[in-house]
């Protein structure tokens, strides 16, 4: 069944459990978290309290927002201690990564990908694959902070040009350069009224 939620209530954020080397990436996480809270939305994320993951969660919580952390049991005390997890609004502990990703998908009305590593990349690629297969039409965003995702976007263009992205009209993530522009763009996309082209560049 295709999932297409026009009302945006829950924002799933994929991002690194490390801070990275560019301080703007951590700041983008905090800025996005603040925007989620101030828009009355709930953060759905992987439950980590370190790196960019922690920055997003603290950005939400420090501005009175709600956070759902979904974390596999084997990552507890690695990405977040049991004590740290008690600060979240709600925590779901899964048995494995597959269950975690599926539950995050179910809880989310839109997906944002901040800078991160292999795990972050794998998560958003799976969501784009499901979109290509017609399993959902939820908004997807690459938060291209300081051009972090430029190589990935070039690869997608290359694959598209070589004829390997079928039903490409179903795989049109939004590419947004500034963290403060992400939530307005998602809300506009969810309302079905498009989005300001000065803010959003579609692949």
Coordinates of N, CA and C in Angstrom, one line a residue:
X1 N 0.8 -1.2 0.0 CA 0.0 0.0 0.0 C 0.9 1.2 0.0
X2 N 0.5 2.2 -0.8 CA 1.3 3.4 -0.9 C 0.9 4.3 0.2
X3 N 1.9 4.9 1.0 CA 1.6 5.8 2.0 C 1.9 7.2 1.6
X4 N 0.9 8.1 1.7 CA 1.0 9.5 1.3 C 0.3 10.3 2.3
X5 N 1.0 10.8 3.3 CA 0.4 11.6 4.3 C 0.5 13.1 3.9
X6 N -0.7 13.7 3.8 CA -0.7 15.1 3.4 C -0.4 16.0 4.6
X7 N -0.8 15.5 5.8 CA -0.5 16.3 7.0 C 0.8 15.9 7.7
X8 N 1.6 16.9 7.8 CA 3.0 16.6 8.4 C 2.9 16.8 9.9
X9 N 3.2 15.7 10.6 CA 3.3 15.8 12.1 C 4.6 15.3 12.6
X10 N 5.2 14.4 12.0 CA 6.4 13.7 12.4 C 7.5 13.8 11.4
X11 N 8.7 14.3 11.8 CA 9.8 14.5 10.9 C 10.9 13.5 11.3
X12 N 11.2 12.6 10.4 CA 12.3 11.6 10.6 C 13.6 12.2 10.2
X13 N 14.6 12.2 11.0 CA 15.9 12.8 10.7 C 17.0 11.7 10.7
X14 N 17.7 11.6 9.6 CA 18.8 10.7 9.5 C 20.1 11.6 9.5
X15 N 21.1 11.2 10.3 CA 22.3 12.0 10.4 C 23.3 11.2 11.2
X16 N 24.5 11.8 11.2 CA 25.7 11.1 11.8 C 25.6 11.1 13.3
X17 N 26.1 10.0 13.9 CA 26.3 9.8 15.3 C 27.6 10.4 15.8
X18 N 28.4 11.0 14.8 CA 29.6 11.7 15.1 C 29.4 13.2 14.7
X19 N 30.2 14.1 15.3 CA 30.0 15.5 15.0 C 30.6 15.9 13.7
X20 N 31.5 15.1 13.1 CA 32.1 15.5 11.8 C 33.1 16.6 12.1
X21 N 33.7 17.1 11.0 CA 34.8 18.1 11.1 C 34.3 19.5 10.8
X22 N 33.2 19.7 10.3 CA 32.7 21.0 10.0 C 31.7 21.4 11.0
X23 N 32.0 22.5 11.8 CA 31.1 22.9 12.9 C 29.7 23.3 12.4
X24 N 29.5 23.7 11.1 CA 28.2 24.0 10.6 C 27.3 22.9 10.6
X25 N 27.8 21.7 10.6 CA 26.9 20.5 10.5 C 26.2 20.3 11.9
X26 N 26.9 20.5 12.9 CA 26.3 20.4 14.3 C 25.3 21.5 14.5
X27 N 25.7 22.7 14.0 CA 24.8 23.9 14.1 C 23.5 23.6 13.3
X28 N 23.7 23.0 12.2 CA 22.5 22.7 11.3 C 21.5 21.8 12.1
X29 N 22.1 20.8 12.8 CA 21.3 19.9 13.6 C 20.5 20.6 14.7
X30 N 21.2 21.5 15.4 CA 20.5 22.3 16.4 C 19.4 23.2 15.8
X31 N 19.7 23.8 14.7 CA 18.8 24.7 14.0 C 17.5 24.0 13.6
X32 N 17.8 22.8 13.0 CA 16.6 22.0 12.5 C 15.8 21.5 13.7
X33 N 16.5 21.1 14.8 CA 15.7 20.7 16.0 C 14.8 21.8 16.5
X34 N 15.4 23.0 16.6 CA 14.6 24.1 17.1 C 13.4 24.4 16.2
X35 N 13.6 24.3 14.9 CA 12.5 24.5 13.9 C 11.4 23.5 14.0
X36 N 11.8 22.2 14.3 CA 10.8 21.1 14.5 C 10.0 21.4 15.7
X37 N 10.6 21.8 16.8 CA 9.9 22.1 18.0 C 9.0 23.3 17.8
X38 N 9.5 24.4 17.3 CA 8.7 25.6 17.1 C 7.5 25.5 16.2
X39 N 7.6 24.4 15.3 CA 6.5 24.2 14.4 C 5.5 23.2 14.9
X40 N 5.7 22.8 16.2 CA 4.8 21.8 16.8 C 4.8 20.4 16.2
X41 N 6.0 20.1 15.7 CA 6.2 18.8 15.1 C 6.9 17.9 16.1
X42 N 7.0 16.6 15.8 CA 7.7 15.6 16.6 C 8.9 15.1 15.8
X43 N 10.0 15.0 16.5 CA 11.2 14.4 15.9 C 11.2 12.9 16.1
X44 N 11.4 12.2 15.0 CA 11.6 10.7 15.0 C 13.0 10.5 14.5
X45 N 13.8 9.9 15.3 CA 15.2 9.7 15.0 C 15.8 8.4 15.6
X46 N 17.1 8.2 15.4 CA 17.7 6.9 15.8 C 18.1 6.8 17.3
X47 N 17.7 7.8 18.1 CA 17.9 7.6 19.5 C 19.3 8.0 20.1
X48 N 20.2 8.3 19.2 CA 21.6 8.6 19.7 C 21.6 10.0 20.3
X49 N 22.5 10.1 21.3 CA 22.7 11.4 22.0 C 24.0 12.0 21.8
X50 N 24.7 11.5 20.8 CA 26.0 12.0 20.4 C 26.0 12.6 19.0
X51 N 27.1 13.3 18.7 CA 27.2 13.8 17.3 C 26.0 14.7 16.8
X52 N 25.8 14.6 15.5 CA 24.7 15.4 15.0 C 23.4 14.9 15.5
X53 N 23.2 13.6 15.7 CA 22.0 13.1 16.2 C 21.6 13.8 17.6
X54 N 22.6 13.9 18.4 CA 22.4 14.5 19.7 C 22.1 16.0 19.6
X55 N 22.7 16.6 18.6 CA 22.4 18.1 18.3 C 21.0 18.3 17.9
X56 N 20.5 17.5 17.1 CA 19.1 17.6 16.6 C 18.1 17.4 17.8
X57 N 18.4 16.3 18.5 CA 17.5 16.0 19.7 C 17.5 17.1 20.7
X58 N 18.7 17.6 21.1 CA 18.8 18.6 22.1 C 18.1 19.9 21.6
X59 N 18.3 20.2 20.3 CA 17.6 21.3 19.7 C 16.1 21.3 19.8
X60 N 15.5 20.1 19.7 CA 14.1 19.9 19.8 C 13.7 20.1 21.3
X61 N 14.4 19.3 22.2 CA 14.0 19.3 23.6 C 14.2 20.6 24.3
X62 N 15.3 21.4 23.9 CA 15.5 22.6 24.6 C 14.5 23.7 24.2
X63 N 13.7 23.4 23.2 CA 12.7 24.4 22.8 C 11.3 23.8 23.0
X64 N 11.2 22.8 23.9 CA 9.9 22.3 24.3 C 9.2 21.3 23.4
X65 N 10.0 20.7 22.4 CA 9.4 19.8 21.5 C 9.4 18.4 21.9
X66 N 8.8 17.5 21.1 CA 8.7 16.1 21.5 C 9.6 15.3 20.6
X67 N 10.2 14.3 21.2 CA 11.2 13.4 20.5 C 10.9 12.0 20.7
X68 N 10.9 11.2 19.6 CA 10.8 9.8 19.7 C 12.1 9.2 19.2
X69 N 12.8 8.5 20.1 CA 14.1 7.8 19.8 C 13.8 6.4 19.6
X70 N 14.3 5.8 18.4 CA 14.2 4.4 18.1 C 15.6 3.8 18.0
X71 N 15.9 3.0 18.9 CA 17.3 2.5 18.9 C 17.4 1.0 19.1
X72 N 18.2 0.3 18.4 CA 18.4 -1.2 18.6 C 19.1 -1.4 20.0
X73 N 18.7 -2.5 20.6 CA 19.3 -2.8 21.9 C 20.8 -2.8 21.9
X74 N 21.4 -3.3 20.9 CA 22.9 -3.5 20.9 C 23.6 -2.1 20.8
X75 N 22.9 -1.1 20.4 CA 23.5 0.2 20.3 C 23.3 1.1 21.6
X76 N 22.6 0.6 22.5 CA 22.4 1.3 23.8 C 23.8 1.2 24.5
X77 N 24.1 2.3 25.1 CA 25.4 2.5 25.8 C 26.6 2.7 24.8
X78 N 26.2 2.7 23.5 CA 27.2 3.1 22.5 C 26.9 4.5 21.9
X79 N 25.6 4.6 21.4 CA 25.1 5.9 20.9 C 24.4 6.7 22.0
X80 N 23.9 6.0 23.0 CA 23.2 6.7 24.1 C 23.1 5.8 25.3
X81 N 23.3 6.3 26.5 CA 23.2 5.5 27.7 C 21.7 5.4 28.0
X82 N 21.4 4.5 28.9 CA 20.0 4.3 29.3 C 19.5 5.6 30.1
X83 N 20.5 6.2 30.8 CA 20.1 7.4 31.5 C 19.8 8.5 30.6
X84 N 20.6 8.7 29.5 CA 20.4 9.7 28.5 C 19.1 9.6 27.8
X85 N 18.7 8.3 27.5 CA 17.5 8.1 26.8 C 16.2 8.5 27.6
X86 N 16.4 8.5 29.0 CA 15.2 8.9 29.8 C 14.8 10.4 29.5
X87 N 15.7 11.2 28.9 CA 15.4 12.6 28.7 C 14.5 12.8 27.5
X88 N 14.4 11.7 26.6 CA 13.5 11.8 25.5 C 12.1 11.6 25.8
X89 N 11.2 12.1 25.0 CA 9.7 12.0 25.3 C 9.3 10.5 25.3
X90 N 9.8 9.8 24.3 CA 9.5 8.4 24.1 C 10.6 7.7 23.5
X91 N 10.8 6.4 23.9 CA 11.9 5.6 23.4 C 11.3 4.2 23.0
X92 N 11.7 3.8 21.8 CA 11.4 2.4 21.4 C 12.7 1.7 21.2
X93 N 12.9 0.5 21.9 CA 14.0 -0.3 21.7 C 13.7 -1.5 20.8
X94 N 14.4 -1.6 19.7 CA 14.2 -2.7 18.8 C 15.2 -3.8 18.9
X95 N 14.9 -4.9 18.3 CA 15.8 -6.0 18.4 C 17.0 -5.9 17.4
X96 N 16.8 -5.2 16.3 CA 17.8 -5.1 15.2 C 17.6 -3.8 14.4
X97 N 18.6 -3.6 13.5 CA 18.5 -2.4 12.6 C 17.4 -2.4 11.7
X98 N 17.0 -3.6 11.2 CA 15.9 -3.7 10.2 C 14.6 -3.2 10.9
X99 N 14.4 -3.7 12.1 CA 13.1 -3.3 12.8 C 13.2 -1.8 13.1
X100 N 14.3 -1.3 13.5 CA 14.5 0.1 13.7 C 14.1 0.9 12.5
X101 N 14.6 0.6 11.4 CA 14.3 1.4 10.2 C 12.9 1.3 9.7
X102 N 12.3 0.1 9.9 CA 10.9 0.0 9.5 C 10.0 0.8 10.4
X103 N 10.3 0.8 11.7 CA 9.5 1.6 12.7 C 9.7 3.1 12.4
X104 N 10.9 3.5 12.1 CA 11.1 4.9 11.8 C 10.3 5.3 10.6
X105 N 10.2 4.5 9.6 CA 9.4 4.7 8.4 C 8.0 4.9 8.7
X106 N 7.5 3.9 9.5 CA 6.0 4.0 9.9 C 5.7 5.2 10.7
X107 N 6.5 5.7 11.5 CA 6.3 6.8 12.4 C 6.4 8.2 11.6
X108 N 7.1 8.2 10.5 CA 7.4 9.4 9.9 C 6.4 9.9 8.8
X109 N 6.3 11.2 8.7 CA 5.5 11.8 7.6 C 6.4 12.5 6.6
X110 N 7.7 12.6 6.9 CA 8.7 13.2 6.0 C 10.1 12.8 6.5
X111 N 11.1 12.9 5.6 CA 12.4 12.4 5.9 C 13.4 13.5 5.6
X112 N 14.4 13.8 6.5 CA 15.4 14.8 6.3 C 16.8 14.0 6.5
X113 N 17.7 14.3 5.6 CA 19.0 13.7 5.8 C 20.1 14.8 5.9
X114 N 20.5 14.9 7.1 CA 21.7 15.8 7.4 C 23.0 15.1 7.1
X115 N 24.1 15.8 7.2 CA 25.4 15.1 7.0 C 25.6 13.9 7.9
X116 N 26.2 12.9 7.4 CA 26.4 11.6 8.1 C 27.3 10.7 7.3
X117 N 27.4 9.5 7.8 CA 28.3 8.5 7.2 C 27.5 7.4 6.4
X118 N 28.1 6.2 6.4 CA 27.6 5.1 5.6 C 26.1 4.8 6.1
X119 N 25.9 4.7 7.4 CA 24.6 4.4 7.9 C 23.5 5.4 7.5
X120 N 23.9 6.7 7.5 CA 23.0 7.7 7.1 C 22.6 7.6 5.6
X121 N 23.7 7.3 4.8 CA 23.5 7.2 3.4 C 22.6 6.0 3.1
X122 N 22.8 4.9 3.8 CA 22.0 3.7 3.6 C 20.6 3.9 3.9
X123 N 20.3 4.7 4.9 CA 18.9 4.9 5.3 C 18.2 5.7 4.3
X124 N 18.7 6.8 3.8 CA 18.0 7.6 2.8 C 17.9 6.9 1.4
X125 N 18.9 6.1 1.1 CA 18.9 5.4 -0.2 C 17.7 4.4 -0.1
X126 N 17.5 3.8 1.0 CA 16.4 2.8 1.1 C 15.1 3.5 1.0
X127 N 14.9 4.7 1.6 CA 13.7 5.5 1.5 C 13.4 5.9 0.1
X128 N 14.5 6.3 -0.7 CA 14.3 6.7 -2.1 C 14.0 5.4 -2.9
X129 N 14.5 4.3 -2.6 CA 14.2 3.0 -3.3 C 12.7 2.7 -3.1
X130 N 12.2 2.8 -1.9 CA 10.8 2.6 -1.6 C 9.9 3.6 -2.4
X131 N 10.4 4.8 -2.5 CA 9.6 5.8 -3.3 C 9.6 5.4 -4.7
X132 N 10.7 5.0 -5.2 CA 10.8 4.5 -6.6 C 9.9 3.4 -6.9
X133 N 9.7 2.5 -5.9 CA 8.8 1.3 -6.1 C 7.4 1.7 -5.8
X134 N 7.1 2.9 -5.5 CA 5.7 3.4 -5.3 C 5.2 3.0 -3.9
X135 N 6.1 2.8 -2.9 CA 5.6 2.4 -1.6 C 5.2 3.6 -0.7
X136 N 5.7 4.8 -1.1 CA 5.3 6.0 -0.3 C 5.5 7.2 -1.2
X137 N 4.9 8.3 -0.8 CA 5.1 9.6 -1.4 C 5.4 10.7 -0.4
X138 N 6.0 10.3 0.7 CA 6.4 11.2 1.7 C 7.5 12.1 1.3
X139 N 7.5 13.4 1.7 CA 8.6 14.3 1.3 C 10.0 13.8 1.8
X140 N 11.0 13.9 0.9 CA 12.4 13.5 1.3 C 13.3 14.7 1.1
X141 N 14.2 15.0 2.0 CA 15.0 16.2 1.9 C 16.5 15.8 2.1
X142 N 17.3 16.3 1.2 CA 18.8 16.3 1.4 C 19.1 17.6 2.0
X143 N 19.6 17.7 3.2 CA 20.0 19.0 3.8 C 21.5 19.1 3.4
X144 N 21.7 19.9 2.3 CA 23.0 20.0 1.7 C 23.8 21.1 2.3
X145 N 24.1 20.9 3.6 CA 24.8 21.9 4.3 C 26.3 22.0 3.8
X146 N 26.7 23.2 3.4 CA 28.0 23.5 2.8 C 28.3 22.5 1.7
X147 N 27.3 22.1 1.0 CA 27.6 21.2 -0.2 C 27.9 19.8 0.2
X148 N 27.6 19.4 1.4 CA 28.0 18.0 1.9 C 27.5 16.9 0.9
X149 N 26.3 17.0 0.4 CA 25.7 16.0 -0.4 C 26.0 16.1 -1.9
X150 N 26.8 17.1 -2.3 CA 27.0 17.3 -3.7 C 27.5 16.0 -4.4
X151 N 28.4 15.3 -3.9 CA 28.9 14.1 -4.6 C 27.7 13.1 -4.8
X152 N 26.9 12.9 -3.7 CA 25.7 12.0 -3.9 C 24.8 12.5 -4.9
X153 N 24.5 13.8 -4.9 CA 23.6 14.3 -5.9 C 24.1 14.2 -7.3
X154 N 25.4 14.3 -7.5 CA 26.0 14.1 -8.8 C 25.9 12.6 -9.2
X155 N 26.1 11.7 -8.3 CA 25.9 10.3 -8.6 C 24.5 10.0 -9.0
X156 N 23.5 10.6 -8.3 CA 22.1 10.4 -8.7 C 21.9 10.9 -10.1
X157 N 22.4 12.1 -10.4 CA 22.3 12.6 -11.8 C 22.9 11.7 -12.8
X158 N 24.1 11.1 -12.5 CA 24.8 10.2 -13.4 C 23.9 9.0 -13.6
X159 N 23.4 8.4 -12.5 CA 22.6 7.2 -12.7 C 21.3 7.5 -13.5
X160 N 20.7 8.6 -13.2 CA 19.5 9.0 -14.0 C 19.9 9.2 -15.5
X161 N 21.0 9.8 -15.8 CA 21.4 10.1 -17.1 C 21.7 8.8 -17.9
X162 N 22.2 7.8 -17.1 CA 22.5 6.5 -17.7 C 21.3 5.5 -17.8
X163 N 20.2 6.0 -17.4 CA 18.9 5.2 -17.5 C 18.7 4.2 -16.4
X164 N 19.3 4.4 -15.3 CA 19.1 3.4 -14.2 C 18.2 3.8 -13.1
X165 N 17.6 5.0 -13.2 CA 16.6 5.4 -12.2 C 15.2 5.4 -12.9
X166 N 14.5 4.3 -12.8 CA 13.2 4.2 -13.5 C 12.2 4.9 -12.6
X167 N 11.0 5.2 -13.2 CA 10.0 5.9 -12.5 C 10.6 7.1 -11.7
X168 N 11.5 7.8 -12.4 CA 12.2 8.9 -11.7 C 11.3 10.0 -11.2
X169 N 10.1 10.1 -11.7 CA 9.2 11.1 -11.1 C 8.8 10.8 -9.7
X170 N 9.0 9.6 -9.3 CA 8.7 9.2 -7.9 C 9.9 9.4 -7.0
X171 N 11.0 9.7 -7.5 CA 12.3 9.9 -6.7 C 12.7 11.4 -7.0
X172 N 12.1 12.3 -6.3 CA 12.5 13.7 -6.4 C 12.7 14.3 -5.0
X173 N 13.8 13.9 -4.3 CA 14.0 14.6 -3.0 C 14.3 16.0 -3.2
X174 N 13.9 16.8 -2.2 CA 14.2 18.2 -2.2 C 15.7 18.4 -1.7
X175 N 16.3 19.4 -2.3 CA 17.7 19.7 -2.0 C 17.7 21.1 -1.4
X176 N 18.0 21.2 -0.1 CA 17.9 22.4 0.6 C 19.3 22.7 1.3
X177 N 19.8 23.9 1.1 CA 21.1 24.3 1.6 C 21.1 24.8 3.0
X178 N 20.0 25.4 3.5 CA 20.0 26.0 4.8 C 19.1 25.3 5.7
X179 N 19.5 25.0 6.9 CA 18.7 24.2 7.9 C 17.4 24.9 8.2
X180 N 17.4 26.3 8.2 CA 16.2 27.0 8.6 C 15.1 27.0 7.5
X181 N 15.5 26.5 6.3 CA 14.5 26.5 5.2 C 13.8 25.1 5.1
X182 N 14.3 24.1 5.9 CA 13.9 22.7 5.7 C 12.4 22.5 6.1
X183 N 12.0 23.0 7.3 CA 10.7 22.7 7.7 C 9.6 23.5 6.9
X184 N 9.9 24.8 6.6 CA 8.9 25.4 5.7 C 8.7 24.7 4.4
X185 N 9.8 24.2 3.8 CA 9.7 23.4 2.5 C 8.9 22.2 2.7
X186 N 9.1 21.4 3.8 CA 8.4 20.2 4.0 C 6.9 20.4 4.2
X187 N 6.6 21.5 5.0 CA 5.2 21.8 5.2 C 4.5 22.2 3.9
X188 N 5.2 22.9 3.1 CA 4.6 23.3 1.8 C 4.4 22.1 0.9
X189 N 5.4 21.2 0.9 CA 5.3 20.0 0.1 C 4.1 19.1 0.6
X190 N 4.0 19.0 1.9 CA 3.0 18.2 2.5 C 1.6 18.7 2.3
X191 N 1.5 20.0 2.1 CA 0.2 20.7 1.9 C -0.2 20.5 0.4
X192 N 0.8 20.1 -0.4 CA 0.5 19.9 -1.8 C 0.4 21.1 -2.6
X193 N 1.0 22.2 -2.1 CA 1.0 23.5 -2.8 C 2.3 23.8 -3.4
X194 N 3.2 22.8 -3.5 CA 4.5 23.1 -4.0 C 5.4 23.8 -3.0
X195 N 6.5 24.4 -3.5 CA 7.4 25.1 -2.6 C 8.1 26.1 -3.4
X196 N 8.6 27.1 -2.7 CA 9.3 28.2 -3.2 C 10.5 27.8 -3.9
X197 N 10.6 28.0 -5.2 CA 11.8 27.5 -6.0 C 13.1 28.3 -5.6
X198 N 12.9 29.4 -5.0 CA 14.1 30.1 -4.5 C 14.7 29.3 -3.3
X199 N 13.9 28.5 -2.7 CA 14.4 27.8 -1.5 C 14.8 26.3 -1.9
X200 N 14.0 25.7 -2.8 CA 14.1 24.3 -3.1 C 14.6 24.1 -4.5
X201 N 15.6 23.2 -4.7 CA 16.0 22.8 -6.0 C 15.7 21.3 -6.1
X202 N 14.8 20.9 -7.0 CA 14.5 19.5 -7.2 C 15.6 18.9 -8.1
X203 N 15.9 17.6 -7.8 CA 16.8 16.8 -8.6 C 16.2 16.7 -10.0

